[in-house]
Short mmCIF file of C-alpha atoms in Angstrom, two decimals:
data_model
loop_
_atom_site.label_atom_id
_atom_site.label_comp_id
_atom_site.label_asym_id
_atom_site.label_seq_id
_atom_site.Cartn_x
_atom_site.Cartn_y
_atom_site.Cartn_z
CA UNK W 1 48.76 1.68 46.50
CA UNK W 2 51.15 2.80 43.36
CA UNK W 3 48.64 3.15 40.22
CA UNK W 4 50.61 1.41 37.67
CA UNK W 5 49.84 -1.79 38.91
CA UNK W 6 51.55 -4.47 37.31
CA UNK W 7 52.68 -8.21 36.99
CA UNK W 8 55.50 -7.50 39.12
CA UNK W 9 53.32 -5.97 42.28
CA UNK W 10 50.52 -8.32 41.73
CA UNK W 11 52.26 -10.55 43.81
CA UNK W 12 53.37 -8.29 46.59
CA UNK W 13 52.30 -9.35 50.09
CA UNK W 14 50.65 -6.06 51.11
CA UNK W 15 48.05 -6.44 48.51
CA UNK W 16 47.21 -10.16 48.96
CA UNK W 17 46.68 -8.76 52.77
CA UNK W 18 44.64 -5.79 51.62
CA UNK W 19 42.16 -8.78 50.74
CA UNK W 20 42.63 -11.21 53.46
CA UNK W 21 41.75 -8.39 56.11
CA UNK W 22 38.26 -8.81 54.78
CA UNK W 23 37.98 -12.52 54.05
CA UNK W 24 38.47 -13.56 57.19
CA UNK W 25 36.49 -11.87 59.70
CA UNK W 26 34.01 -12.19 57.22
CA UNK W 27 34.51 -16.32 56.98
CA UNK W 28 34.52 -16.11 61.19
CA UNK W 29 31.34 -14.16 60.68
CA UNK W 30 30.25 -16.24 58.38
CA UNK W 31 30.63 -19.49 60.69
CA UNK W 32 28.97 -18.20 63.78
CA UNK W 33 26.11 -16.76 61.80
CA UNK W 34 24.03 -19.63 61.59
CA UNK W 35 24.96 -20.35 65.40
CA UNK W 36 21.62 -18.03 66.45
CA UNK W 37 19.69 -20.90 64.60
CA UNK W 38 21.43 -23.95 65.72
CA UNK W 39 20.79 -22.34 69.79
CA UNK W 40 17.23 -21.39 68.96
CA UNK W 41 16.80 -25.01 67.56
CA UNK W 42 18.35 -26.72 70.82
CA UNK W 43 16.47 -24.48 73.23
CA UNK W 44 13.60 -25.18 71.15
CA UNK W 45 14.28 -28.88 70.89
CA UNK W 46 14.32 -29.28 74.92
CA UNK W 47 10.57 -27.93 75.21
CA UNK W 48 9.21 -31.57 75.78
CA UNK W 49 7.31 -31.24 72.32
CA UNK W 50 8.29 -31.56 69.01
CA UNK W 51 5.38 -29.08 67.94
CA UNK W 52 7.43 -26.09 69.79
CA UNK W 53 10.46 -26.96 67.48
CA UNK W 54 8.21 -27.30 64.08
CA UNK W 55 5.77 -24.24 64.57
CA UNK W 56 8.87 -22.12 65.44
CA UNK W 57 11.15 -23.26 62.72
CA UNK W 58 8.32 -22.63 60.31
CA UNK W 59 7.47 -18.72 61.64
CA UNK W 60 11.34 -18.14 61.42
CA UNK W 61 11.59 -19.64 58.02
CA UNK W 62 8.77 -17.06 56.59
CA UNK W 63 10.82 -14.17 58.22
CA UNK W 64 13.84 -15.76 57.10
CA UNK W 65 12.47 -15.32 53.71
CA UNK W 66 11.76 -11.85 53.77
CA UNK W 67 14.90 -10.85 54.91
CA UNK W 68 17.06 -12.92 52.26
CA UNK W 69 14.67 -11.59 49.82
CA UNK W 70 15.70 -7.85 51.23
CA UNK W 71 19.52 -8.91 50.90
CA UNK W 72 19.29 -6.00 48.22
CA UNK W 73 19.71 -3.66 51.03
CA UNK W 74 23.32 -4.97 52.09
CA UNK W 75 24.34 -5.57 48.61
CA UNK W 76 23.45 -1.90 47.16
CA UNK W 77 24.92 -0.42 50.79
CA UNK W 78 28.38 -2.06 50.21
CA UNK W 79 28.54 -1.18 46.26
CA UNK W 80 27.91 2.64 46.85
CA UNK W 81 29.73 2.62 50.38
CA UNK W 82 32.81 1.11 48.59
CA UNK W 83 32.48 3.68 45.96
CA UNK W 84 31.94 6.74 48.38
CA UNK W 85 35.09 5.68 50.32
CA UNK W 86 36.88 5.76 47.45
CA UNK W 87 35.72 9.11 46.54
CA UNK W 88 37.13 10.13 49.80
CA UNK W 89 34.02 13.16 50.28
CA UNK W 90 33.02 12.39 53.83
CA UNK W 91 29.65 13.98 53.03
CA UNK W 92 29.02 11.39 50.22
CA UNK W 93 30.21 8.23 52.45
CA UNK W 94 27.52 9.97 55.13
CA UNK W 95 24.65 10.32 53.14
CA UNK W 96 24.43 6.30 51.48
CA UNK W 97 24.79 5.24 55.51
CA UNK W 98 21.74 7.40 56.13
CA UNK W 99 20.16 6.76 53.14
CA UNK W 100 20.71 2.93 52.97
CA UNK W 101 19.29 2.72 57.19
CA UNK W 102 16.56 4.94 56.05
CA UNK W 103 15.51 2.71 52.83
CA UNK W 104 15.61 -0.46 55.46
CA UNK W 105 13.57 0.78 58.23
CA UNK W 106 10.78 2.08 55.74
CA UNK W 107 11.38 -1.49 54.60
CA UNK W 108 10.85 -2.93 58.34
CA UNK W 109 8.08 -0.81 59.37
CA UNK W 110 5.81 -1.75 56.31
CA UNK W 111 6.63 -5.64 57.66
CA UNK W 112 5.19 -4.83 60.77
CA UNK W 113 1.69 -2.98 59.82
CA UNK W 114 1.52 -5.85 56.98
CA UNK W 115 2.67 -8.58 59.55
CA UNK W 116 -0.83 -9.79 60.46
CA UNK W 117 -1.55 -10.45 56.70
CA UNK W 118 2.01 -12.05 56.06
CA UNK W 119 1.40 -14.65 58.29
CA UNK W 120 -1.96 -15.36 57.07
CA UNK W 121 -0.35 -16.46 54.21
CA UNK W 122 2.20 -18.18 55.60
CA UNK W 123 -0.14 -20.10 57.97
CA UNK W 124 -2.34 -20.89 54.50
CA UNK W 125 0.83 -22.28 52.65
CA UNK W 126 2.04 -24.48 55.89
CA UNK W 127 -0.80 -26.85 55.85
CA UNK W 128 -0.04 -27.21 59.92
CA UNK W 129 -2.28 -28.45 62.43
CA UNK W 130 -4.11 -26.52 64.76
CA UNK W 131 -1.25 -27.19 67.43
CA UNK W 132 1.57 -26.23 65.71
CA UNK W 133 -0.33 -23.37 63.56
CA UNK W 134 -0.74 -21.86 67.48
CA UNK W 135 3.01 -21.79 68.16
CA UNK W 136 3.66 -20.51 64.60
CA UNK W 137 1.57 -17.67 65.38
CA UNK W 138 2.59 -16.83 69.06
CA UNK W 139 6.51 -16.94 67.80
CA UNK W 140 5.93 -14.70 64.36
CA UNK W 141 3.96 -12.11 66.45
CA UNK W 142 6.97 -11.46 68.31
CA UNK W 143 9.61 -11.71 66.26
CA UNK W 144 8.48 -9.42 63.54
CA UNK W 145 8.93 -6.46 66.03
CA UNK W 146 12.39 -7.07 65.19
CA UNK W 147 12.35 -6.76 61.61
CA UNK W 148 13.00 -3.28 61.47
CA UNK W 149 16.27 -3.88 63.28
CA UNK W 150 16.83 -6.99 61.38
CA UNK W 151 16.75 -5.21 57.89
CA UNK W 152 18.31 -2.02 59.34
CA UNK W 153 21.49 -4.60 59.83
CA UNK W 154 21.68 -5.23 56.64
CA UNK W 155 22.44 -2.01 56.00
CA UNK W 156 24.66 -1.50 58.35
CA UNK W 157 26.80 -4.27 57.97
CA UNK W 158 26.63 -3.53 53.79
CA UNK W 159 28.01 -0.22 54.90
CA UNK W 160 30.17 -1.39 57.26
CA UNK W 161 31.54 -3.81 54.40
CA UNK W 162 31.90 -0.88 51.93
CA UNK W 163 34.08 0.99 54.66
CA UNK W 164 36.30 -1.69 54.57
CA UNK W 165 35.21 -2.59 58.59
CA UNK W 166 34.96 -5.86 57.89
CA UNK W 167 36.43 -6.97 61.90
CA UNK W 168 33.82 -4.63 63.48
CA UNK W 169 31.19 -6.54 62.02
CA UNK W 170 33.20 -9.93 62.74
CA UNK W 171 32.55 -8.73 66.80
CA UNK W 172 29.55 -7.61 66.77
CA UNK W 173 28.26 -10.26 65.47
CA UNK W 174 29.76 -12.84 67.41
CA UNK W 175 29.03 -10.64 70.38
CA UNK W 176 25.08 -10.84 69.24
CA UNK W 177 25.50 -14.89 68.79
CA UNK W 178 26.81 -15.12 72.84
CA UNK W 179 24.20 -12.53 73.69
CA UNK W 180 21.77 -14.69 71.87
CA UNK W 181 22.46 -17.66 73.42
CA UNK W 182 22.30 -16.59 76.91
CA UNK W 183 18.83 -14.56 76.40
CA UNK W 184 17.42 -18.32 74.94
CA UNK W 185 18.76 -20.04 78.12
CA UNK W 186 17.65 -17.30 80.46
CA UNK W 187 14.14 -16.70 78.80
CA UNK W 188 13.00 -20.48 78.58
CA UNK W 189 14.43 -22.27 81.26
CA UNK W 190 14.91 -19.54 83.70
CA UNK W 191 11.61 -17.28 83.62
CA UNK W 192 9.74 -20.01 81.48
CA UNK W 193 8.65 -17.59 78.70
CA UNK W 194 8.61 -20.56 76.09
CA UNK W 195 8.39 -19.95 72.70
CA UNK W 196 7.83 -15.86 73.12
CA UNK W 197 10.88 -16.42 74.94
CA UNK W 198 12.78 -17.59 72.00
CA UNK W 199 11.95 -15.03 69.80
CA UNK W 200 12.20 -12.00 72.25
CA UNK W 201 16.34 -13.03 72.49
CA UNK W 202 16.15 -13.16 68.64
CA UNK W 203 14.70 -9.62 68.99
CA UNK W 204 17.15 -8.59 71.20
CA UNK W 205 20.34 -9.69 69.76
CA UNK W 206 19.03 -8.21 66.60
CA UNK W 207 18.60 -4.49 68.48
CA UNK W 208 21.60 -5.09 70.14
CA UNK W 209 23.61 -5.43 66.62
CA UNK W 210 21.99 -1.98 65.52
CA UNK W 211 22.34 0.04 68.33
CA UNK W 212 26.12 -1.28 69.13
CA UNK W 213 26.72 -0.80 65.16
CA UNK W 214 25.27 2.59 65.23
CA UNK W 215 27.63 3.55 68.24
CA UNK W 216 30.49 2.82 66.35
CA UNK W 217 29.75 4.25 63.42
CA UNK W 218 28.86 7.49 65.01
CA UNK W 219 32.20 7.62 66.64
CA UNK W 220 33.61 7.28 63.59
CA UNK W 221 32.91 10.67 62.35
CA UNK W 222 30.28 10.63 60.35
CA UNK W 223 28.37 13.82 59.69
CA UNK W 224 25.34 14.76 60.76
CA UNK W 225 22.50 14.06 58.08
CA UNK W 226 20.58 17.01 55.94
CA UNK W 227 17.20 16.72 54.81
CA UNK W 228 17.38 16.97 51.67
CA UNK W 229 19.43 13.40 51.51
CA UNK W 230 16.03 11.83 51.64
CA UNK W 231 14.06 13.55 48.76
CA UNK W 232 13.02 11.63 45.94
CA UNK W 233 15.32 12.63 43.39
CA UNK W 234 18.77 12.21 46.09
CA UNK W 235 17.20 8.45 46.33
CA UNK W 236 16.87 8.07 42.74
CA UNK W 237 19.65 6.02 42.10
CA UNK W 238 19.62 4.00 45.49
CA UNK W 239 15.65 2.77 44.72
CA UNK W 240 16.66 2.16 41.28
CA UNK W 241 19.55 0.05 42.64
CA UNK W 242 17.63 -2.01 45.12
CA UNK W 243 14.58 -2.45 42.65
CA UNK W 244 17.16 -4.23 40.08
CA UNK W 245 18.27 -6.54 43.22
CA UNK W 246 15.18 -6.90 44.52
CA UNK W 247 13.86 -8.67 40.88
CA UNK W 248 17.24 -10.31 40.90
CA UNK W 249 16.79 -12.11 44.40
CA UNK W 250 13.66 -12.78 43.94
CA UNK W 251 13.98 -14.65 40.57
CA UNK W 252 16.86 -16.84 42.61
CA UNK W 253 14.27 -17.67 44.99
CA UNK W 254 11.94 -19.07 42.83
CA UNK W 255 14.54 -21.25 41.79
CA UNK W 256 15.40 -22.60 45.10
CA UNK W 257 11.82 -22.56 46.29
CA UNK W 258 11.17 -25.17 43.01
CA UNK W 259 13.97 -27.01 43.77
CA UNK W 260 12.94 -27.66 47.53
CA UNK W 261 9.16 -28.78 46.67
CA UNK W 262 10.21 -30.77 43.69
CA UNK W 263 12.59 -32.86 45.72
CA UNK W 264 9.62 -33.26 48.70
CA UNK W 265 7.58 -34.15 45.00
CA UNK W 266 9.53 -37.03 44.79
CA UNK W 267 9.56 -38.58 48.18
CA UNK W 268 10.55 -38.14 51.62
CA UNK W 269 14.25 -40.00 50.66
CA UNK W 270 14.98 -37.24 48.16
CA UNK W 271 13.90 -34.30 50.20
CA UNK W 272 16.77 -35.51 52.64
CA UNK W 273 19.04 -36.17 50.42
CA UNK W 274 18.30 -32.53 48.92
CA UNK W 275 18.50 -31.49 52.42
CA UNK W 276 22.15 -32.81 53.38
CA UNK W 277 23.65 -31.72 49.54
CA UNK W 278 21.98 -28.02 50.28
CA UNK W 279 24.67 -27.89 53.49
CA UNK W 280 27.41 -28.92 51.04
CA UNK W 281 26.79 -25.82 49.17
CA UNK W 282 26.16 -24.01 52.88
CA UNK W 283 29.90 -24.85 53.36
CA UNK W 284 31.23 -23.20 50.65
CA UNK W 285 29.61 -19.87 51.00
CA UNK W 286 31.24 -19.56 54.04
CA UNK W 287 34.44 -19.08 52.00
CA UNK W 288 33.42 -17.90 48.71
CA UNK W 289 30.66 -15.37 49.94
CA UNK W 290 33.94 -13.72 52.43
CA UNK W 291 35.54 -13.67 49.03
CA UNK W 292 32.83 -11.92 47.21
CA UNK W 293 32.40 -9.53 50.08
CA UNK W 294 35.86 -8.33 50.18
CA UNK W 295 35.83 -7.82 45.89
CA UNK W 296 32.62 -5.49 46.42
CA UNK W 297 34.49 -3.37 48.95
CA UNK W 298 37.71 -2.95 47.48
CA UNK W 299 36.36 -3.06 43.84
CA UNK W 300 33.63 -0.47 44.87
CA UNK W 301 36.92 1.90 45.90
CA UNK W 302 38.71 1.42 42.89
CA UNK W 303 35.91 2.92 40.76
CA UNK W 304 34.79 5.60 43.67
CA UNK W 305 38.56 6.72 43.10
CA UNK W 306 37.98 6.78 38.80
CA UNK W 307 40.76 4.33 38.83
CA UNK W 308 40.43 1.15 36.00
CA UNK W 309 43.75 -0.02 37.04
CA UNK W 310 42.94 -0.73 40.34
CA UNK W 311 39.36 -2.04 39.63
CA UNK W 312 41.23 -4.52 36.75
CA UNK W 313 43.75 -5.29 39.33
CA UNK W 314 41.68 -6.34 42.21
CA UNK W 315 39.12 -8.33 40.06
CA UNK W 316 41.90 -10.30 39.11
CA UNK W 317 43.16 -10.50 42.84
CA UNK W 318 39.88 -11.64 43.44
CA UNK W 319 39.85 -14.22 40.69
CA UNK W 320 42.81 -15.98 42.05
CA UNK W 321 41.84 -16.37 45.16
CA UNK W 322 37.95 -17.00 44.68
CA UNK W 323 39.84 -20.43 42.35
CA UNK W 324 42.23 -21.06 45.15
CA UNK W 325 39.07 -21.22 47.15
CA UNK W 326 36.94 -23.54 44.50
CA UNK W 327 39.62 -25.71 43.99
CA UNK W 328 40.48 -26.50 47.67
CA UNK W 329 36.91 -27.05 48.91
CA UNK W 330 36.81 -29.51 46.01
CA UNK W 331 39.62 -31.09 47.09
CA UNK W 332 38.28 -31.26 50.53
CA UNK W 333 35.23 -32.60 49.33
CA UNK W 334 36.96 -35.45 46.79
CA UNK W 335 38.69 -36.95 49.95
CA UNK W 336 36.16 -36.72 52.64
CA UNK W 337 32.43 -35.86 51.14
CA UNK W 338 31.49 -39.22 51.84
CA UNK W 339 32.95 -38.35 55.63
CA UNK W 340 31.15 -35.01 55.55
CA UNK W 341 27.72 -37.32 54.80
CA UNK W 342 28.36 -39.41 57.46
CA UNK W 343 28.85 -36.38 59.90
CA UNK W 344 25.09 -34.74 58.96
CA UNK W 345 23.63 -38.32 59.02
CA UNK W 346 23.85 -41.54 60.75
CA UNK W 347 21.43 -43.58 58.21
CA UNK W 348 22.95 -45.89 56.31
CA UNK W 349 20.04 -46.21 53.97
CA UNK W 350 20.58 -41.99 53.64
CA UNK W 351 23.96 -42.04 53.79
CA UNK W 352 24.63 -44.44 50.71
CA UNK W 353 21.86 -43.19 48.46
CA UNK W 354 23.68 -39.33 49.39
CA UNK W 355 27.01 -40.70 48.17
CA UNK W 356 25.93 -41.21 45.03
CA UNK W 357 25.59 -37.76 44.60
CA UNK W 358 29.26 -37.04 45.11
CA UNK W 359 29.49 -35.96 41.49
CA UNK W 360 27.03 -33.24 42.28
CA UNK W 361 29.45 -32.31 45.55
CA UNK W 362 32.55 -32.48 43.79
CA UNK W 363 31.63 -29.96 41.20
CA UNK W 364 29.60 -27.75 42.87
CA UNK W 365 32.52 -25.55 44.25
CA UNK W 366 34.49 -25.42 40.68
CA UNK W 367 31.18 -24.03 38.97
CA UNK W 368 29.73 -21.97 41.87
CA UNK W 369 32.23 -19.75 42.51
CA UNK W 370 32.22 -18.00 39.45
CA UNK W 371 28.66 -16.21 39.72
CA UNK W 372 29.28 -15.58 43.43
CA UNK W 373 32.74 -13.71 42.19
CA UNK W 374 31.04 -11.95 39.74
CA UNK W 375 28.24 -11.06 41.76
CA UNK W 376 30.71 -9.40 43.78
CA UNK W 377 32.52 -7.57 41.15
CA UNK W 378 29.00 -6.05 40.20
CA UNK W 379 27.92 -5.31 43.33
CA UNK W 380 31.43 -3.15 43.35
CA UNK W 381 30.41 -1.83 40.46
CA UNK W 382 26.78 -0.95 41.17
CA UNK W 383 25.70 -2.53 38.07
CA UNK W 384 22.37 -3.89 39.40
CA UNK W 385 20.36 -4.46 36.49
CA UNK W 386 23.24 -6.50 35.03
CA UNK W 387 22.42 -9.06 37.55
CA UNK W 388 19.10 -8.62 37.20
CA UNK W 389 19.13 -9.20 33.71
CA UNK W 390 21.68 -12.83 34.07
CA UNK W 391 19.55 -13.81 36.60
CA UNK W 392 16.30 -13.65 34.72
CA UNK W 393 18.02 -15.34 31.70
CA UNK W 394 19.72 -17.84 33.53
CA UNK W 395 16.35 -18.96 35.23
CA UNK W 396 14.22 -18.79 32.42
CA UNK W 397 16.25 -19.74 29.56
CA UNK W 398 19.09 -22.26 31.48
CA UNK W 399 17.42 -23.58 35.00
CA UNK W 400 13.95 -24.75 33.87
CA UNK W 401 14.29 -25.90 30.24
CA UNK W 402 17.59 -28.04 31.45
CA UNK W 403 15.22 -29.21 33.99
CA UNK W 404 12.31 -30.52 32.05
CA UNK W 405 14.84 -31.80 29.59
CA UNK W 406 16.66 -34.12 32.05
CA UNK W 407 13.11 -34.55 33.94
CA UNK W 408 13.47 -38.27 33.54
CA UNK W 409 16.53 -38.64 35.65
CA UNK W 410 14.52 -37.41 38.79
CA UNK W 411 16.23 -35.77 41.33
CA UNK W 412 19.32 -35.44 39.05
CA UNK W 413 17.53 -33.48 36.93
CA UNK W 414 17.13 -30.96 39.91
CA UNK W 415 21.13 -30.81 40.51
CA UNK W 416 22.12 -30.43 36.90
CA UNK W 417 19.59 -27.80 36.61
CA UNK W 418 21.29 -25.92 39.24
CA UNK W 419 24.85 -26.58 38.39
CA UNK W 420 23.52 -24.88 34.56
CA UNK W 421 22.41 -22.14 36.17
CA UNK W 422 25.26 -21.57 38.21
CA UNK W 423 27.19 -21.79 35.02
CA UNK W 424 25.17 -19.61 32.81
CA UNK W 425 25.36 -16.78 35.28
CA UNK W 426 28.83 -16.79 36.04
CA UNK W 427 29.41 -16.98 32.25
CA UNK W 428 26.94 -14.47 31.07
CA UNK W 429 28.29 -12.06 34.17
CA UNK W 430 31.92 -12.41 33.29
CA UNK W 431 31.37 -11.96 29.60
CA UNK W 432 29.55 -8.96 29.69
CA UNK W 433 32.31 -7.91 32.12
CA UNK W 434 34.56 -8.01 29.20
CA UNK W 435 32.17 -6.46 26.97
CA UNK W 436 32.35 -3.48 29.25
CA UNK W 437 36.14 -3.53 29.60
CA UNK W 438 36.71 -3.32 26.16
CA UNK W 439 34.60 -0.67 25.56
CA UNK W 440 36.19 1.28 28.06
CA UNK W 441 32.88 1.56 30.28
CA UNK W 442 34.42 -0.25 33.05
CA UNK W 443 33.51 2.24 35.72
CA UNK W 444 31.71 4.76 33.48
#
């Protein structure tokens, strides 16, 4: 790319194509990823009793929440991998890969060692009856053995995204989803393994992703690891990055968990409404996350190459498409929001009640895309502390005070608080980005 990027080649199709070569595979991967949970649910739902679905769902939720919090493994791997790519230094590229996977395996093995304690806490919080607790225990004790692979996959996917190998990520994930579906059916209905069969299918799919991905990565010419890459001083930068990301993820999770439980306290119908509204949030994440992933990779590479011009260029390019996607989502929800609600539920009372929140649905993409996008920018710049501080400030000073202020309005208070929270994150990160740029510290 010409270092003198200007307004003329801002509209160059090659530059937009570079971004979309990352965006489109990740959209497809994001669409197919929920299929693992969907297939699990379908199989469990045909096992002759609701306790199987209830128990396995709770057990899966415990692990999913842990994996989600450990999402910092993917974020740090993407940013560091992209920057290493920008340096064109094979040793640095290889070092980031091995350090990222090493960190993930350490955490995964720690989860295995502590899994009985984690299970006990999960059982206590679930307040399930004895039969459901038995299913939770059975599923969890099998599925937890996939933790090292599941967490390693976060690091592997992050590294691949940083290397702009989104197509490989998509192919491997889609293949794993198909494998999981086939094994689910075979283990449960063919071999009669029940709930353990569902968990075993997920484990095999997780290890399949790890093994196949590593196979292709090693074939790409990765250097052999060196012992000094894993010393305390060598790992310091990644450890600090992961620590800030962890705090950031925990703060976000506190807000989302608060929304869930507060919705339940407001009644069964409110909880159902919020579950439907969250599906709209999931829908927008399919596209906006893909844009953010592409931005992480391109900006990280630009920073690694020490090019402020390219960094600014890809910030503008990514922001352009983030706005386009957000606008399209909002238009779709404006014209088809009611119809989508009808697809998600066939209960007339619930359709009517959820339709009262169409304003929230219309505003969601327009407000949320800023924090999605700037998260991607700051991951690419590996400025995790700024992400942590933005999240903490937005949670403490915006989310909870806004909810308290509007609490007389019931469930509306939760969604006003969430929109305000996302707006605050976008504004604070955007403002800090401008500050860094004006001080000449954008890539410093």
